[in-house]
Amino acid sequence: MGYEVQYDVAAVIVTVAVAVHFFYKKTVNTRMTIVLSALIYLSLASAVLDMVTVYTIEHAKEVPHWINYLLNQAYLLLFNAITPIYYMYVVYLNKESGRMRMRDRLQVIVPYAADALLIATTPFTGYVFAMDPQNGYTYGGGMFVLYMVALLYVAASFVRTVLFRKNLNKGQRMITYCYTVACIISIVAQMLTDQLLIIQFSIAIAILLIYLSLENPEDFSNKLLGTYNETAFVEILSTMIRNKREFSVVGIRVHGLQYITKTLGATSWNHLLKQIAEFLQHAVGKKRVFYLSGSRFAVIAKGTMTGDAVIHKIQERFQRPFKADDAEISLAVPMCMISYPEHVDTVENILDAIEYFSDAAKGAGNAGVVYANEETLKNVGREFQVVQILKRAVVDKKFEVWYQPIYSVEKKRFTSAEALVRLTDEEFGVISPDEFIPLAEKNGMILEIGVYVFREVCRFMKTHQVWNYGIENIDVNLSVVQCMQERLYETLLDIMDEYCLDYHCINLEITETAAVVSSETLERNMRQLIRRGMHFFLDDYGTGFSNTATLIDYPFHTIKMDKTLVWSAMKNKKAMHALKYSMAMIKAMQMEIVAEGVETQEQAKILEAMGCDFFQGYLYSKPVSGAEFLNKVRAEAIYA
C-alpha cells in the first residue's frame, strides 16, 4: 500500500526526547503535569503502534488475522485518546476551572466511549476498518466518525481557550491556538491521504511546544540550589490538600546569612545557601525541600518523617559551623511548624503562617521553634485581615493624617507639627501604626501610603494657610523604601509645586535605619532637596545604633531625641549622662534638638536647661485630627 512511515519515525524521536527530558528533570505532579505525562505516553505508544501496524498490514499473509485486528484496534484506541486528554489539559490550564466538573468529565468520557465501542466491535461489524485477503486493510464509514470526534475535541479545546482567554497569558493562548490548527490540518490531511502518516508527527511537535512553553520542569526548580521553588511548593500543597492528605510543614529561616554578603560577598552567600540546601535534601529527601526566598526554606513532613524529626535533624546539624572561603560560619536557624488539617486549610494560610511564625521564631532566639496553635493562628488571621484592610485603604484613600504640635522653647508657642498617619476600619476600629506600618512595608504598600501622606499634608497646609497661625512647617516621615527611590526628590518637589508651597514648609524625618540602608541614594536626594530649602530631621535618636557617624556623614538640620531615652534619663543617672552629653555634642555640631515624649513640667525644665530647642509630647498635645489641630493653633494665635 506504500505507507510513508518516516513521519512516524520522526514523531517517535521527538516524543522520546521530550519524555527523557521531562522525567529526568525535577518536576511536580500537578494535575496538568499528570495529564501531560499521559499525552507523552499516548503519543509515543500510538506512534510506535502506527509503525507496527503498517508492517503487519503490509505482511498480512504472514501475520495471523486476529493479531492484525488486535494491533490496529489497540492503535486506534490509543490514538483517539489523545484529543480528549488534550481537552482535559486545556480544562486544567484554565486557572478558574479548579477541579473538573461533572459536565467536563462527561465531555471527556462520552465521545471517547462511543469511539471505543466502535473500535471494539469493528472485527464483527467492519464499521471502522476491515481486513480481508483480497482487499487487505480498508477503511469503513466509522473511520470518518473517529476523525469527526477528534475534530470535535480539538474544536472544544479551542472554544474553551477563547472563552477563558483572560485567564491565560499570551503564550498559553498562542500554544493552544497553534495546537488546534496543527491538529485540524493533520487530521484533514490524514483523511485525504491515507498513505501519508503525518498526524503522529504533528502531535509530537505540539507536545514539544506545550512542554517547552507551558510545562517546563525548570519552572518548578531553583537552578542555583537544585531544590524545588515556591511555585512547586504551592502546587504540591494544593494537590495534597485537594486529596485530604495529612502533613506538616517546617518553615526555616537561616539567621545570619545577611551578614555574610557584607563581609564575605555574594559568592559566599550562594555557597552557604547551597550547602544548606544539600544538607536538607540529604536529611529529608529531595522531593520535600523547597527554597522560598531570601534565607527561607520549607520542608514538607509526612509519613514516618514527622515534623519533630525534621526539626531535630536540622537543629543537630546547625550546632556545627558551615564553611565559606576557609572560614567557619555559625548560623542560627529559627523554625516553625504548621500542620494540615489541624492548623490550616488552604495554601494561602500555610504561606502566611510560615512568614508570620518564621518572624516569631526569630524573635524567640537563635534556635527558637514556634509551633502553631490556636492563639498564634489568631495572630496570623489578624495579620491577614489587616493586610486586606490596608489594600482597601490604599485603593480608597481611607488613611487619615493627624498632627502632633511641636512647642518652640524660644518662641513659647507651637511653631510646627509632626504629621502622623492613622487608619480606622469599621469592623476593627482604630489600627495602631505600630501594627499596620510594618505590614505595609512587608507587603509593598508603604510607598503609596508615604506619597499619600505627603500630598495630604501639602493639601492641608495650602487649604488652611497654617502659617497664618504661626505654624512655620510640618514634619513628614519618610519610610526606608521611599529613601531608596532614586527620583524621590522629583516626586516630592512635584507635589509641592502642585500646591504652590514654599519648599521650606516641609521638614523630612528619616530614621538611622533608612540612612544606613539607602546611604548613597539618600545622600543624592538630600542634596537636591536641601538645595531648595528643605530640612532633614534624624528621628528616633537614642534607639538602635545611635551612631555618631550618622550625625557626621549626613547634613541633618535637627535631631529628634527618642522618648525612650528621655524617659530613661528621668529615672536613671547613666541615661541622664548619656542624654546630657549627646545633646551637648549635637548642639556643638550646630544642629537643633527636638525632645519627644515630654509629659511633665519637670521634664521640660530639665531638657530646656540642657539646650533643647523644641518639645513634643502629651504635656503640650497628643496627636489630634486636622480639625482639632487647626482649632488648637487658632486659639493659641488669638491669645498670643
PDB file of C-alpha atoms in Angstrom, residues 471-637:
ATOM      1  CA  ILE A 471       2.930  77.145  62.035  1.00  0.00           C
ATOM      2  CA  GLU A 472       6.140  77.531  60.051  1.00  0.00           C
ATOM      3  CA  ASN A 473       6.488  73.934  58.834  1.00  0.00           C
ATOM      4  CA  ILE A 474       5.239  70.384  59.268  1.00  0.00           C
ATOM      5  CA  ASP A 475       7.425  67.293  59.678  1.00  0.00           C
ATOM      6  CA  VAL A 476       6.702  64.334  57.389  1.00  0.00           C
ATOM      7  CA  ASN A 477       8.241  60.903  57.929  1.00  0.00           C
ATOM      8  CA  LEU A 478       9.937  59.115  55.038  1.00  0.00           C
ATOM      9  CA  SER A 479       9.976  55.318  55.058  1.00  0.00           C
ATOM     10  CA  VAL A 480      13.043  53.232  54.277  1.00  0.00           C
ATOM     11  CA  VAL A 481      11.503  52.304  50.914  1.00  0.00           C
ATOM     12  CA  GLN A 482      10.967  55.961  49.985  1.00  0.00           C
ATOM     13  CA  CYS A 483      14.572  56.748  50.837  1.00  0.00           C
ATOM     14  CA  MET A 484      15.656  54.060  48.387  1.00  0.00           C
ATOM     15  CA  GLN A 485      13.849  55.736  45.460  1.00  0.00           C
ATOM     16  CA  GLU A 486      16.332  57.282  43.021  1.00  0.00           C
ATOM     17  CA  ARG A 487      13.946  60.095  41.975  1.00  0.00           C
ATOM     18  CA  LEU A 488      12.381  60.724  45.378  1.00  0.00           C
ATOM     19  CA  TYR A 489      13.242  64.406  45.254  1.00  0.00           C
ATOM     20  CA  GLU A 490      11.372  64.858  41.971  1.00  0.00           C
ATOM     21  CA  THR A 491       8.234  63.220  43.377  1.00  0.00           C
ATOM     22  CA  LEU A 492       8.227  65.437  46.479  1.00  0.00           C
ATOM     23  CA  LEU A 493       9.024  68.654  44.636  1.00  0.00           C
ATOM     24  CA  ASP A 494       6.344  67.982  42.020  1.00  0.00           C
ATOM     25  CA  ILE A 495       3.701  67.552  44.737  1.00  0.00           C
ATOM     26  CA  MET A 496       4.760  70.762  46.497  1.00  0.00           C
ATOM     27  CA  ASP A 497       4.748  72.623  43.171  1.00  0.00           C
ATOM     28  CA  GLU A 498       1.241  71.324  42.539  1.00  0.00           C
ATOM     29  CA  TYR A 499       0.090  73.127  45.716  1.00  0.00           C
ATOM     30  CA  CYS A 500       2.390  76.142  45.176  1.00  0.00           C
ATOM     31  CA  LEU A 501       4.108  75.676  48.545  1.00  0.00           C
ATOM     32  CA  ASP A 502       7.474  77.077  49.572  1.00  0.00           C
ATOM     33  CA  TYR A 503       9.875  74.185  49.971  1.00  0.00           C
ATOM     34  CA  HIS A 504      10.840  75.187  53.499  1.00  0.00           C
ATOM     35  CA  CYS A 505       7.256  74.449  54.659  1.00  0.00           C
ATOM     36  CA  ILE A 506       8.038  70.720  54.925  1.00  0.00           C
ATOM     37  CA  ASN A 507      10.667  69.048  57.082  1.00  0.00           C
ATOM     38  CA  LEU A 508      11.544  65.438  56.231  1.00  0.00           C
ATOM     39  CA  GLU A 509      12.144  62.924  59.022  1.00  0.00           C
ATOM     40  CA  ILE A 510      14.169  59.768  58.451  1.00  0.00           C
ATOM     41  CA  THR A 511      15.434  57.064  60.785  1.00  0.00           C
ATOM     42  CA  GLU A 512      19.002  55.905  61.140  1.00  0.00           C
ATOM     43  CA  THR A 513      17.979  52.596  59.556  1.00  0.00           C
ATOM     44  CA  ALA A 514      16.889  54.422  56.402  1.00  0.00           C
ATOM     45  CA  ALA A 515      20.201  56.254  56.319  1.00  0.00           C
ATOM     46  CA  VAL A 516      22.202  53.028  56.589  1.00  0.00           C
ATOM     47  CA  VAL A 517      20.130  51.005  54.107  1.00  0.00           C
ATOM     48  CA  SER A 518      19.935  53.625  51.370  1.00  0.00           C
ATOM     49  CA  SER A 519      23.047  55.737  52.023  1.00  0.00           C
ATOM     50  CA  GLU A 520      24.142  56.755  48.508  1.00  0.00           C
ATOM     51  CA  THR A 521      20.628  57.202  47.124  1.00  0.00           C
ATOM     52  CA  LEU A 522      19.548  59.107  50.218  1.00  0.00           C
ATOM     53  CA  GLU A 523      22.533  61.447  50.044  1.00  0.00           C
ATOM     54  CA  ARG A 524      21.719  62.348  46.429  1.00  0.00           C
ATOM     55  CA  ASN A 525      18.098  63.047  47.306  1.00  0.00           C
ATOM     56  CA  MET A 526      19.086  65.065  50.389  1.00  0.00           C
ATOM     57  CA  ARG A 527      21.421  67.286  48.364  1.00  0.00           C
ATOM     58  CA  GLN A 528      18.702  68.039  45.812  1.00  0.00           C
ATOM     59  CA  LEU A 529      16.083  68.864  48.446  1.00  0.00           C
ATOM     60  CA  ILE A 530      18.332  70.807  50.844  1.00  0.00           C
ATOM     61  CA  ARG A 531      19.489  72.952  47.928  1.00  0.00           C
ATOM     62  CA  ARG A 532      15.871  74.046  47.548  1.00  0.00           C
ATOM     63  CA  GLY A 533      15.444  74.918  51.226  1.00  0.00           C
ATOM     64  CA  MET A 534      14.087  71.755  52.824  1.00  0.00           C
ATOM     65  CA  HIS A 535      15.425  70.455  56.144  1.00  0.00           C
ATOM     66  CA  PHE A 536      16.084  66.875  57.201  1.00  0.00           C
ATOM     67  CA  PHE A 537      15.495  65.564  60.732  1.00  0.00           C
ATOM     68  CA  LEU A 538      17.041  62.396  62.177  1.00  0.00           C
ATOM     69  CA  ASP A 539      14.222  60.616  64.001  1.00  0.00           C
ATOM     70  CA  ASP A 540      14.373  58.217  66.972  1.00  0.00           C
ATOM     71  CA  TYR A 541      17.885  59.212  68.064  1.00  0.00           C
ATOM     72  CA  GLY A 542      18.764  57.267  71.185  1.00  0.00           C
ATOM     73  CA  THR A 543      17.474  53.938  69.874  1.00  0.00           C
ATOM     74  CA  GLY A 544      19.166  51.384  67.620  1.00  0.00           C
ATOM     75  CA  PHE A 545      22.829  52.143  66.887  1.00  0.00           C
ATOM     76  CA  SER A 546      22.673  55.900  67.646  1.00  0.00           C
ATOM     77  CA  ASN A 547      25.840  56.101  65.599  1.00  0.00           C
ATOM     78  CA  THR A 548      27.761  59.365  65.799  1.00  0.00           C
ATOM     79  CA  ALA A 549      28.984  58.744  62.260  1.00  0.00           C
ATOM     80  CA  THR A 550      25.404  59.191  61.036  1.00  0.00           C
ATOM     81  CA  LEU A 551      25.364  62.710  62.506  1.00  0.00           C
ATOM     82  CA  ILE A 552      28.670  63.484  60.844  1.00  0.00           C
ATOM     83  CA  ASP A 553      28.036  61.944  57.434  1.00  0.00           C
ATOM     84  CA  TYR A 554      24.584  63.363  56.730  1.00  0.00           C
ATOM     85  CA  PRO A 555      23.518  67.030  56.601  1.00  0.00           C
ATOM     86  CA  PHE A 556      20.816  66.870  59.247  1.00  0.00           C
ATOM     87  CA  HIS A 557      19.319  70.124  60.449  1.00  0.00           C
ATOM     88  CA  THR A 558      17.591  68.757  63.542  1.00  0.00           C
ATOM     89  CA  ILE A 559      17.879  65.683  65.759  1.00  0.00           C
ATOM     90  CA  LYS A 560      14.821  64.217  67.484  1.00  0.00           C
ATOM     91  CA  MET A 561      15.652  62.588  70.814  1.00  0.00           C
ATOM     92  CA  ASP A 562      13.525  59.463  71.186  1.00  0.00           C
ATOM     93  CA  LYS A 563      11.065  59.399  74.071  1.00  0.00           C
ATOM     94  CA  THR A 564      12.574  56.181  75.480  1.00  0.00           C
ATOM     95  CA  LEU A 565      15.898  57.957  76.061  1.00  0.00           C
ATOM     96  CA  VAL A 566      14.116  60.983  77.551  1.00  0.00           C
ATOM     97  CA  TRP A 567      12.076  58.831  79.926  1.00  0.00           C
ATOM     98  CA  SER A 568      15.083  56.691  80.914  1.00  0.00           C
ATOM     99  CA  ALA A 569      17.095  59.808  81.727  1.00  0.00           C
ATOM    100  CA  MET A 570      14.478  60.913  84.244  1.00  0.00           C
ATOM    101  CA  LYS A 571      14.905  57.625  86.171  1.00  0.00           C
ATOM    102  CA  ASN A 572      18.484  56.566  85.585  1.00  0.00           C
ATOM    103  CA  LYS A 573      21.689  58.537  86.194  1.00  0.00           C
ATOM    104  CA  LYS A 574      23.623  56.775  83.433  1.00  0.00           C
ATOM    105  CA  ALA A 575      20.855  57.527  80.964  1.00  0.00           C
ATOM    106  CA  MET A 576      20.799  61.126  82.143  1.00  0.00           C
ATOM    107  CA  HIS A 577      24.527  61.438  81.446  1.00  0.00           C
ATOM    108  CA  ALA A 578      24.045  59.852  78.029  1.00  0.00           C
ATOM    109  CA  LEU A 579      21.245  62.303  77.234  1.00  0.00           C
ATOM    110  CA  LYS A 580      23.139  65.300  78.550  1.00  0.00           C
ATOM    111  CA  TYR A 581      26.350  64.620  76.631  1.00  0.00           C
ATOM    112  CA  SER A 582      24.523  63.572  73.489  1.00  0.00           C
ATOM    113  CA  MET A 583      22.653  66.866  73.465  1.00  0.00           C
ATOM    114  CA  ALA A 584      25.844  68.809  74.135  1.00  0.00           C
ATOM    115  CA  MET A 585      27.549  67.064  71.221  1.00  0.00           C
ATOM    116  CA  ILE A 586      24.600  67.756  68.904  1.00  0.00           C
ATOM    117  CA  LYS A 587      24.484  71.427  69.866  1.00  0.00           C
ATOM    118  CA  ALA A 588      28.239  71.685  69.301  1.00  0.00           C
ATOM    119  CA  MET A 589      27.579  70.384  65.780  1.00  0.00           C
ATOM    120  CA  GLN A 590      25.165  73.315  65.377  1.00  0.00           C
ATOM    121  CA  MET A 591      22.071  71.196  64.986  1.00  0.00           C
ATOM    122  CA  GLU A 592      18.729  71.808  66.665  1.00  0.00           C
ATOM    123  CA  ILE A 593      17.110  69.331  69.062  1.00  0.00           C
ATOM    124  CA  VAL A 594      13.530  68.155  69.472  1.00  0.00           C
ATOM    125  CA  ALA A 595      12.749  66.150  72.612  1.00  0.00           C
ATOM    126  CA  GLU A 596       9.936  63.643  72.166  1.00  0.00           C
ATOM    127  CA  GLY A 597       7.750  62.237  74.930  1.00  0.00           C
ATOM    128  CA  VAL A 598       7.737  65.352  77.149  1.00  0.00           C
ATOM    129  CA  GLU A 599       4.944  64.743  79.646  1.00  0.00           C
ATOM    130  CA  THR A 600       5.701  66.854  82.736  1.00  0.00           C
ATOM    131  CA  GLN A 601       6.842  70.401  83.526  1.00  0.00           C
ATOM    132  CA  GLU A 602       9.835  68.949  85.389  1.00  0.00           C
ATOM    133  CA  GLN A 603      10.980  67.129  82.259  1.00  0.00           C
ATOM    134  CA  ALA A 604      10.559  70.294  80.224  1.00  0.00           C
ATOM    135  CA  LYS A 605      12.689  72.343  82.649  1.00  0.00           C
ATOM    136  CA  ILE A 606      15.493  69.766  82.681  1.00  0.00           C
ATOM    137  CA  LEU A 607      15.523  69.488  78.897  1.00  0.00           C
ATOM    138  CA  GLU A 608      15.422  73.261  78.422  1.00  0.00           C
ATOM    139  CA  ALA A 609      18.409  73.603  80.737  1.00  0.00           C
ATOM    140  CA  MET A 610      20.298  71.111  78.534  1.00  0.00           C
ATOM    141  CA  GLY A 611      19.698  73.298  75.482  1.00  0.00           C
ATOM    142  CA  CYS A 612      16.697  71.578  73.907  1.00  0.00           C
ATOM    143  CA  ASP A 613      15.056  73.728  71.209  1.00  0.00           C
ATOM    144  CA  PHE A 614      11.641  72.061  70.812  1.00  0.00           C
ATOM    145  CA  PHE A 615       9.303  69.880  72.860  1.00  0.00           C
ATOM    146  CA  GLN A 616       6.890  67.289  71.568  1.00  0.00           C
ATOM    147  CA  GLY A 617       4.709  65.300  73.922  1.00  0.00           C
ATOM    148  CA  TYR A 618       1.498  64.947  75.853  1.00  0.00           C
ATOM    149  CA  LEU A 619       2.363  67.894  78.121  1.00  0.00           C
ATOM    150  CA  TYR A 620       1.606  70.100  75.127  1.00  0.00           C
ATOM    151  CA  SER A 621      -0.696  67.965  72.996  1.00  0.00           C
ATOM    152  CA  LYS A 622      -1.354  64.410  71.965  1.00  0.00           C
ATOM    153  CA  PRO A 623      -1.724  63.710  68.205  1.00  0.00           C
ATOM    154  CA  VAL A 624      -5.027  65.189  67.026  1.00  0.00           C
ATOM    155  CA  SER A 625      -7.090  65.281  63.851  1.00  0.00           C
ATOM    156  CA  GLY A 626      -6.564  68.055  61.327  1.00  0.00           C
ATOM    157  CA  ALA A 627      -9.672  69.913  62.547  1.00  0.00           C
ATOM    158  CA  GLU A 628      -8.588  69.734  66.205  1.00  0.00           C
ATOM    159  CA  PHE A 629      -5.098  70.859  65.289  1.00  0.00           C
ATOM    160  CA  LEU A 630      -6.466  73.919  63.494  1.00  0.00           C
ATOM    161  CA  ASN A 631      -8.665  74.798  66.469  1.00  0.00           C
ATOM    162  CA  LYS A 632      -5.700  74.467  68.819  1.00  0.00           C
ATOM    163  CA  VAL A 633      -3.304  76.673  66.830  1.00  0.00           C
ATOM    164  CA  ARG A 634      -6.034  79.231  66.029  1.00  0.00           C
ATOM    165  CA  ALA A 635      -6.828  79.539  69.718  1.00  0.00           C
ATOM    166  CA  GLU A 636      -3.162  79.944  70.565  1.00  0.00           C
ATOM    167  CA  ALA A 637      -2.789  82.606  67.856  1.00  0.00           C
TER     168      ALA A 637
END
